[in-house]
Tab-separated table of C-alpha atoms and ligand atoms in Angstrom:
chain	number	residue	atom	x	y	z
J	112	MET	CA	-9.980	73.572	23.478
J	113	LEU	CA	-10.681	77.066	22.211
J	114	ILE	CA	-11.115	75.982	18.607
J	115	LYS	CA	-13.527	73.278	19.637
J	116	LYS	CA	-15.576	75.816	21.596
J	117	ALA	CA	-15.674	78.286	18.722
J	118	ALA	CA	-16.897	75.535	16.416
J	119	ARG	CA	-19.621	74.572	18.854
J	120	ILE	CA	-20.882	78.135	19.194
J	121	ALA	CA	-20.758	78.726	15.453
J	122	SER	CA	-22.842	75.651	14.707
J	123	SER	CA	-25.450	76.530	17.332
J	124	GLU	CA	-25.750	79.987	15.827
J	125	ILE	CA	-26.319	78.592	12.375
J	126	THR	CA	-29.229	76.662	13.833
J	127	ASP	CA	-30.485	79.824	15.517
J	128	GLU	CA	-30.327	81.777	12.295
J	129	LYS	CA	-32.280	79.049	10.517
J	130	HIS	CA	-34.905	79.267	13.233
J	131	TRP	CA	-35.148	83.052	12.981
J	132	LYS	CA	-35.557	82.839	9.225
J	133	GLN	CA	-38.306	80.274	9.576
J	134	ARG	CA	-39.940	82.373	12.273
J	135	ARG	CA	-39.698	85.516	10.176
J	136	GLN	CA	-41.257	83.659	7.250
J	137	PHE	CA	-44.062	82.546	9.526
J	138	LEU	CA	-44.546	86.016	10.997
J	139	LYS	CA	-44.574	87.605	7.545
J	140	SER	CA	-47.394	85.381	6.427
J	141	PHE	CA	-49.162	86.124	9.681
J	142	ALA	CA	-48.751	89.883	9.122
J	143	LEU	CA	-50.399	89.494	5.717
J	144	VAL	CA	-53.344	87.750	7.286
J	145	ALA	CA	-53.512	90.467	9.948
J	146	GLY	CA	-53.864	93.118	7.273
J	147	GLY	CA	-50.220	94.071	6.697
J	148	VAL	CA	-49.705	95.693	10.096
J	149	LEU	CA	-46.012	95.520	10.909
J	150	SER	CA	-45.753	93.486	14.088
J	151	PRO	CA	-42.997	94.439	16.535
J	152	SER	CA	-41.933	90.795	16.631
J	153	ILE	CA	-41.014	90.972	12.966
J	154	LEU	CA	-38.663	93.882	13.608
J	155	LEU	CA	-37.195	91.979	16.495
J	156	ALA	CA	-36.574	88.902	14.388
J	157	ASP	CA	-34.665	90.985	11.827
J	158	GLU	CA	-32.586	92.891	14.358
J	159	ALA	CA	-31.710	89.750	16.210
J	160	GLU	CA	-29.580	88.669	13.247
J	161	LYS	CA	-27.062	91.519	13.778
J	162	LEU	CA	-24.639	89.614	15.962
J	163	PRO	CA	-21.899	91.359	17.990
J	164	ALA	CA	-18.228	90.733	17.110
J	165	ALA	CA	-16.322	87.782	18.529
J	166	MET	CA	-14.410	88.337	21.793
J	167	PRO	CA	-10.634	88.838	21.330
J	168	HIS	CA	-9.343	85.881	23.350
J	169	ILE	CA	-11.078	83.915	26.054
J	170	LYS	CA	-9.481	81.786	28.732
J	171	HIS	CA	-11.677	78.798	29.294
J	172	THR	CA	-12.647	77.882	32.860
J	173	ASP	CA	-14.684	74.933	34.051
J	174	TYR	CA	-16.762	77.131	36.333
J	175	GLY	CA	-20.413	76.141	36.103
J	176	LYS	CA	-19.696	73.303	33.694
J	177	GLY	CA	-22.587	70.833	33.576
J	178	LEU	CA	-25.373	73.403	34.070
J	179	LYS	CA	-27.973	73.482	31.314
J	180	THR	CA	-27.564	76.878	29.642
J	181	THR	CA	-30.174	79.225	28.183
J	182	ALA	CA	-30.229	79.780	24.403
J	183	TYR	CA	-28.277	82.821	23.180
J	184	LYS	CA	-31.293	84.217	21.352
J	185	ASP	CA	-33.491	84.120	24.488
J	186	ILE	CA	-30.913	86.041	26.526
J	187	ARG	CA	-31.012	88.853	23.933
J	188	ALA	CA	-34.777	89.007	23.493
J	189	TYR	CA	-36.066	89.289	27.086
J	190	ASN	CA	-34.306	92.057	29.021
J	191	ASN	CA	-34.562	94.588	31.806
J	192	PHE	CA	-32.805	97.803	30.784
J	193	TYR	CA	-35.143	100.698	31.589
J	194	GLU	CA	-32.890	103.190	29.769
J	195	PHE	CA	-34.321	101.636	26.599
J	196	GLY	CA	-37.915	101.126	27.775
J	197	THR	CA	-39.758	99.246	30.481
J	198	ARG	CA	-41.104	96.337	28.422
J	199	LYS	CA	-39.001	93.166	28.137
J	200	GLU	CA	-38.790	93.460	24.351
J	201	ASP	CA	-37.866	97.170	24.336
J	202	PRO	CA	-34.082	96.896	24.905
J	203	ALA	CA	-33.605	94.466	21.990
J	204	ARG	CA	-35.368	96.935	19.684
J	205	TYR	CA	-34.219	100.330	20.922
J	206	ALA	CA	-30.615	99.614	21.969
J	207	GLN	CA	-29.423	98.471	18.536
J	208	ASP	CA	-27.743	101.794	17.604
J	209	PHE	CA	-26.341	102.523	21.055
J	210	ILE	CA	-22.714	103.739	20.667
J	211	THR	CA	-20.269	101.857	22.892
J	212	ARG	CA	-16.911	103.057	21.439
J	213	PRO	CA	-14.939	104.936	22.538
J	214	TRP	CA	-15.927	104.123	26.125
J	215	THR	CA	-14.162	105.234	29.293
J	216	ILE	CA	-14.738	104.321	32.917
J	217	LYS	CA	-13.858	106.899	35.532
J	218	VAL	CA	-12.591	105.514	38.844
J	219	SER	CA	-12.609	107.896	41.811
J	220	GLY	CA	-13.079	108.245	45.562
J	221	GLU	CA	-11.173	106.532	48.364
J	222	CYS	CA	-8.201	105.245	46.361
J	223	GLU	CA	-4.558	106.188	45.729
J	224	ALA	CA	-4.611	105.929	41.958
J	225	ALA	CA	-7.876	107.521	40.800
J	226	GLY	CA	-8.144	107.810	37.032
J	227	GLU	CA	-9.760	106.459	33.906
J	228	ILE	CA	-9.545	103.295	31.871
J	229	GLY	CA	-10.720	102.761	28.311
J	230	MET	CA	-12.683	99.795	27.053
J	231	GLU	CA	-9.953	98.731	24.590
J	232	ASP	CA	-7.389	98.617	27.443
J	233	ILE	CA	-9.771	96.531	29.522
J	234	LEU	CA	-10.123	94.029	26.681
J	235	SER	CA	-6.419	93.907	25.817
J	236	GLN	CA	-4.788	94.159	29.259
J	237	ILE	CA	-7.075	91.963	31.337
J	238	THR	CA	-7.472	88.276	30.496
J	239	GLN	CA	-11.078	87.623	29.536
J	240	GLN	CA	-12.499	84.383	30.881
J	241	GLU	CA	-15.585	82.332	30.349
J	242	ARG	CA	-17.676	81.220	33.316
J	243	ILE	CA	-21.147	79.720	33.452
J	244	TYR	CA	-23.319	81.369	36.130
J	245	ARG	CA	-26.947	81.183	37.095
J	246	PHE	CA	-28.667	84.567	37.087
J	247	ARG	CA	-32.015	85.308	38.727
J	248	CYS	CA	-34.212	88.373	38.493
J	249	VAL	CA	-36.230	89.472	41.526
J	250	GLU	CA	-39.334	89.070	39.330
J	251	GLY	CA	-38.959	85.270	39.348
J	252	TRP	CA	-37.302	84.521	36.017
J	253	ALA	CA	-33.836	83.110	35.653
J	254	MET	CA	-31.279	81.980	33.106
J	255	VAL	CA	-27.919	80.207	32.898
J	256	VAL	CA	-25.378	82.029	30.768
J	257	HIS	CA	-21.854	81.631	29.350
J	258	TRP	CA	-20.531	84.953	30.650
J	259	ASN	CA	-17.228	86.392	29.411
J	260	GLY	CA	-15.236	88.846	31.471
J	261	PHE	CA	-13.080	88.872	34.609
J	262	SER	CA	-13.257	89.243	38.372
J	263	LEU	CA	-14.103	92.859	39.217
J	264	SER	CA	-11.319	92.759	41.852
J	265	GLU	CA	-8.721	92.660	39.055
J	266	LEU	CA	-9.879	96.054	37.846
J	267	LEU	CA	-10.441	97.586	41.293
J	268	LYS	CA	-6.959	96.669	42.605
J	269	ARG	CA	-5.294	98.730	39.848
J	270	PHE	CA	-6.700	101.899	41.433
J	271	LYS	CA	-5.384	101.039	44.928
J	272	PRO	CA	-8.380	101.466	47.223
J	273	THR	CA	-7.470	102.839	50.681
J	274	SER	CA	-8.632	101.497	54.048
J	275	LYS	CA	-11.450	104.060	53.914
J	276	ALA	CA	-12.971	102.296	50.898
J	277	LYS	CA	-15.822	100.417	52.617
J	278	TYR	CA	-18.154	100.349	49.594
J	279	VAL	CA	-18.023	100.615	45.805
J	280	ALA	CA	-20.592	102.718	43.898
J	281	PHE	CA	-21.376	102.231	40.205
J	282	GLU	CA	-23.173	104.419	37.665
J	283	THR	CA	-24.641	103.766	34.224
J	284	LEU	CA	-24.217	106.249	31.369
J	285	TYR	CA	-26.661	109.176	31.372
J	286	ASP	CA	-27.415	110.132	27.770
J	287	PRO	CA	-31.133	110.674	27.051
J	288	LYS	CA	-30.363	111.310	23.358
J	289	GLN	CA	-29.212	107.726	23.026
J	290	MET	CA	-31.239	106.192	25.812
J	291	PRO	CA	-34.857	107.123	25.112
J	292	GLY	CA	-36.086	105.660	28.415
J	293	GLN	CA	-34.164	108.376	30.280
J	294	LYS	CA	-36.457	111.034	28.788
J	295	ARG	CA	-39.099	109.803	31.205
J	296	ARG	CA	-38.594	109.965	34.946
J	297	VAL	CA	-39.440	106.318	35.621
J	298	LEU	CA	-36.245	106.139	37.701
J	299	ASP	CA	-33.952	108.788	39.186
J	300	TRP	CA	-31.281	108.622	36.440
J	301	PRO	CA	-28.540	107.600	36.093
J	302	TYR	CA	-29.094	104.027	37.287
J	303	ARG	CA	-26.870	103.465	40.329
J	304	GLU	CA	-25.773	100.434	42.315
J	305	GLY	CA	-23.422	99.650	45.156
J	306	LEU	CA	-21.624	96.786	46.848
J	307	ARG	CA	-19.796	96.404	50.121
J	308	ILE	CA	-16.049	96.271	49.373
J	309	ASP	CA	-15.770	92.571	50.335
J	310	GLU	CA	-18.643	91.708	47.978
J	311	ALA	CA	-17.001	93.731	45.204
J	312	MET	CA	-13.642	91.989	45.786
J	313	HIS	CA	-15.153	88.489	45.921
J	314	PRO	CA	-13.759	86.432	43.018
J	315	LEU	CA	-17.271	85.450	41.867
J	316	THR	CA	-18.235	89.111	41.279
J	317	MET	CA	-17.696	89.501	37.570
J	318	MET	CA	-17.260	92.425	35.202
J	319	VAL	CA	-18.859	91.108	32.041
J	320	THR	CA	-17.748	92.147	28.543
J	321	GLY	CA	-19.353	89.392	26.478
J	322	ILE	CA	-21.639	86.373	26.345
J	323	TYR	CA	-21.198	83.129	24.429
J	324	GLY	CA	-17.834	84.224	23.015
J	325	ARG	CA	-19.139	87.449	21.484
J	326	LEU	CA	-18.986	91.018	22.782
J	327	LEU	CA	-21.942	91.958	24.977
J	328	PRO	CA	-25.126	92.749	23.017
J	329	ASN	CA	-26.235	96.354	23.664
J	330	GLN	CA	-29.466	95.227	25.318
J	331	ASN	CA	-27.481	93.146	27.822
J	332	GLY	CA	-25.444	96.138	29.014
J	333	ALA	CA	-22.661	96.801	26.501
J	334	PRO	CA	-19.835	97.466	26.642
J	335	LEU	CA	-19.525	96.213	30.220
J	336	ARG	CA	-21.813	95.364	33.139
J	337	LEU	CA	-21.644	93.612	36.478
J	338	ILE	CA	-22.818	90.080	37.216
J	339	ILE	CA	-23.159	89.130	40.884
J	340	PRO	CA	-24.626	85.627	40.584
J	341	TRP	CA	-25.824	85.293	44.207
J	342	LYS	CA	-27.791	88.558	44.109
J	343	TYR	CA	-31.027	89.519	42.364
J	344	GLY	CA	-30.575	90.823	38.836
J	345	PHE	CA	-31.073	94.501	39.597
J	346	LYS	CA	-27.696	94.641	41.393
J	347	SER	CA	-26.010	93.735	38.082
J	348	ILE	CA	-25.780	97.273	36.688
J	349	LYS	CA	-25.291	97.745	32.935
J	350	SER	CA	-23.240	100.071	30.683
J	351	ILE	CA	-21.034	101.348	33.525
J	352	VAL	CA	-19.195	104.693	33.191
J	353	SER	CA	-18.270	105.401	36.803
J	354	ILE	CA	-16.841	103.453	39.739
J	355	GLN	CA	-16.329	105.213	43.058
J	356	PHE	CA	-14.836	103.913	46.307
J	357	THR	CA	-16.841	105.311	49.233
J	358	GLU	CA	-16.713	105.260	53.004
J	359	THR	CA	-20.503	105.132	53.434
J	360	GLN	CA	-23.198	102.988	51.813
J	361	PRO	CA	-23.964	104.421	48.365
J	362	VAL	CA	-27.371	104.985	46.780
J	363	ALA	CA	-28.741	102.015	44.840
J	364	THR	CA	-31.529	102.790	42.353
J	365	TRP	CA	-34.226	100.222	43.227
J	366	ASN	CA	-33.514	100.488	46.946
J	367	GLN	CA	-33.853	104.273	46.652
J	368	GLN	CA	-37.047	103.891	44.615
J	369	VAL	CA	-38.911	101.364	46.813
J	370	ALA	CA	-36.855	100.582	49.927
J	371	LYS	CA	-39.505	98.285	51.423
J	372	GLU	CA	-39.390	95.982	48.403
J	373	TYR	CA	-35.742	96.105	47.306
J	374	GLY	CA	-33.020	96.003	49.923
J	375	PHE	CA	-29.440	97.170	49.499
J	376	TYR	CA	-28.064	93.609	49.798
J	377	ALA	CA	-30.592	91.898	47.492
J	378	ASN	CA	-29.128	88.452	48.103
J	379	VAL	CA	-31.202	85.705	46.498
J	380	ASN	CA	-33.060	84.210	49.447
J	381	PRO	CA	-36.008	81.804	49.027
J	382	GLN	CA	-36.866	82.315	52.730
J	383	VAL	CA	-37.432	86.050	52.477
J	384	ASP	CA	-40.347	86.849	50.187
J	385	HIS	CA	-40.839	90.027	48.245
J	386	PRO	CA	-43.750	91.853	49.978
J	387	ARG	CA	-45.953	91.130	46.928
J	388	TRP	CA	-44.811	87.629	45.876
J	389	SER	CA	-42.903	84.531	46.955
J	390	GLN	CA	-39.193	84.161	46.134
J	391	ALA	CA	-39.144	80.387	46.642
J	392	TYR	CA	-39.393	79.436	42.949
J	393	HIS	CA	-38.367	80.706	39.534
J	394	ARG	CA	-38.785	79.861	35.869
J	395	ASN	CA	-36.028	79.763	33.277
J	396	ILE	CA	-36.545	82.103	30.343
J	397	GLY	CA	-36.873	80.353	27.004
J	398	GLU	CA	-38.773	77.443	28.537
J	399	GLY	CA	-42.176	79.122	28.337
J	400	ILE	CA	-44.643	80.348	30.952
J	401	PHE	CA	-46.072	76.855	31.400
J	402	SER	CA	-42.685	75.249	32.148
J	403	ARG	CA	-42.140	73.680	35.546
J	404	LYS	CA	-41.146	76.071	38.312
J	405	GLN	CA	-37.668	75.494	39.748
J	406	LYS	CA	-36.841	75.708	43.456
J	407	THR	CA	-34.702	78.767	44.152
J	408	GLU	CA	-31.651	77.971	46.285
J	409	MET	CA	-30.154	80.106	49.052
J	410	PHE	CA	-27.757	82.650	47.497
J	411	ASN	CA	-28.940	81.315	44.128
J	412	GLY	CA	-26.870	78.156	44.689
J	413	TYR	CA	-23.629	79.951	45.627
J	414	ALA	CA	-23.943	79.608	49.427
J	415	ASP	CA	-20.715	77.588	49.795
J	416	GLU	CA	-18.762	80.446	48.278
J	417	VAL	CA	-20.491	83.522	49.700
J	418	ALA	CA	-22.496	82.706	52.857
J	419	HIS	CA	-19.491	83.639	55.049
J	420	LEU	CA	-19.761	87.259	53.855
J	421	TYR	CA	-23.010	87.560	55.822
J	422	SER	CA	-22.309	85.485	58.929
J	423	GLY	CA	-23.956	87.013	61.987
J	424	MET	CA	-26.256	89.210	59.893
J	425	ASP	CA	-30.036	88.983	60.155
J	426	LEU	CA	-30.918	88.387	56.500
J	427	LYS	CA	-34.581	89.228	57.132
J	428	LYS	CA	-33.493	92.693	58.174
J	429	TYR	CA	-30.639	93.094	55.677
J	430	PHE	CA	-32.500	91.750	52.643
E	795	MTE	N1	-28.493	100.403	33.898
E	795	MTE	C1	-29.353	99.405	34.160
E	795	MTE	N2	-28.866	98.231	34.631
E	795	MTE	C2	-29.728	97.211	34.894
E	795	MTE	C3	-31.129	97.363	34.728
E	795	MTE	C4	-31.612	98.616	34.227
E	795	MTE	O1	-32.817	98.854	34.036
E	795	MTE	N3	-30.693	99.609	33.949
E	795	MTE	N4	-31.990	96.322	35.058
E	795	MTE	C5	-31.471	95.327	36.029
E	795	MTE	C6	-32.352	94.171	36.182
E	795	MTE	S1	-33.775	94.380	37.083
E	795	MTE	C7	-32.013	92.932	35.684
E	795	MTE	S2	-32.958	91.564	36.012
E	795	MTE	C8	-30.810	92.758	34.804
E	795	MTE	C9	-31.240	92.169	33.475
E	795	MTE	O2	-30.125	91.779	32.715
E	795	MTE	P1	-30.364	91.120	31.266
E	795	MTE	O3	-31.284	91.998	30.503
E	795	MTE	O4	-28.994	91.029	30.644
E	795	MTE	O5	-30.973	89.770	31.509
E	795	MTE	O6	-30.126	93.992	34.562
E	795	MTE	C10	-30.057	94.876	35.674
E	795	MTE	N5	-29.220	96.013	35.346
E	796	MO	MO1	-34.484	92.217	37.626
């Protein structure tokens, strides 16, 4: 099973590399025509060939099997990671030299066993799985990805949260020397997010360490980031260095920034529009801006698994 999968990924990457080479060839000739100005897309095409290392060992699951997945190269070329710039192509360019080892996550707050855990221990002590999830950004683009990682609950339980732990707060690394976007006050750094404890403990909530059988590309949030498939993308915080159990609702960056537009819950909900645009449809990245719009489903298609978490709540109020 595993060997077969590795072979499949390897062959698709060979195809990708061939495409990049052809594209680079094309772009080079274009650059000549354009007077030798080095186009940013040429740099991107070159950098895209530096692939992250293979994941240590992955336990295959059938979760999400049958969904049409987004190409690996598209997932690494179109990102939101404001620490490396606000344009979609910035993270792929400016996160290439980001240092992700050694990496430690500090766990604190309402728990009996506060402490730290290193990235290598996370990779060697916790079984890494593969699951296919849909992922949708609040801006209306989406993708379907082979995520590698584990249920966040597996990590949280080790630190023995107490009954006072009602929420979990997360923080991204703050290091303006490495993260040029943090030199500008576009957001109140570090990027922060939070979940209610039952959302954090839900088996679907995933701590992601890789995609498509390789360690996470820097631009996608290396060395580890959250993926909460039924929530808008901004909840899925990247490059996490701190986890804190709290009794009260923690600050979440986009909610703090523009509370009227980005709620704390941020559940994907086609019936509750963003104040400036509809949330009823989305487009998959890699299919082009003229591709057919897809109908967005309640909780991004995960209602059967997560709707009970919000029973009795007015989702227009708690958006
Ligand atoms: N630290 C941090 N995490 C972040 C962001 C960010 O700017 N900084 N952007 C969020 C948003 S808006 C989205 S849509 C996803 C994008 O993930 P991707 O680039 O892997 O597709 O990351 C989320 N996590
Ligand atoms: Mo997003």
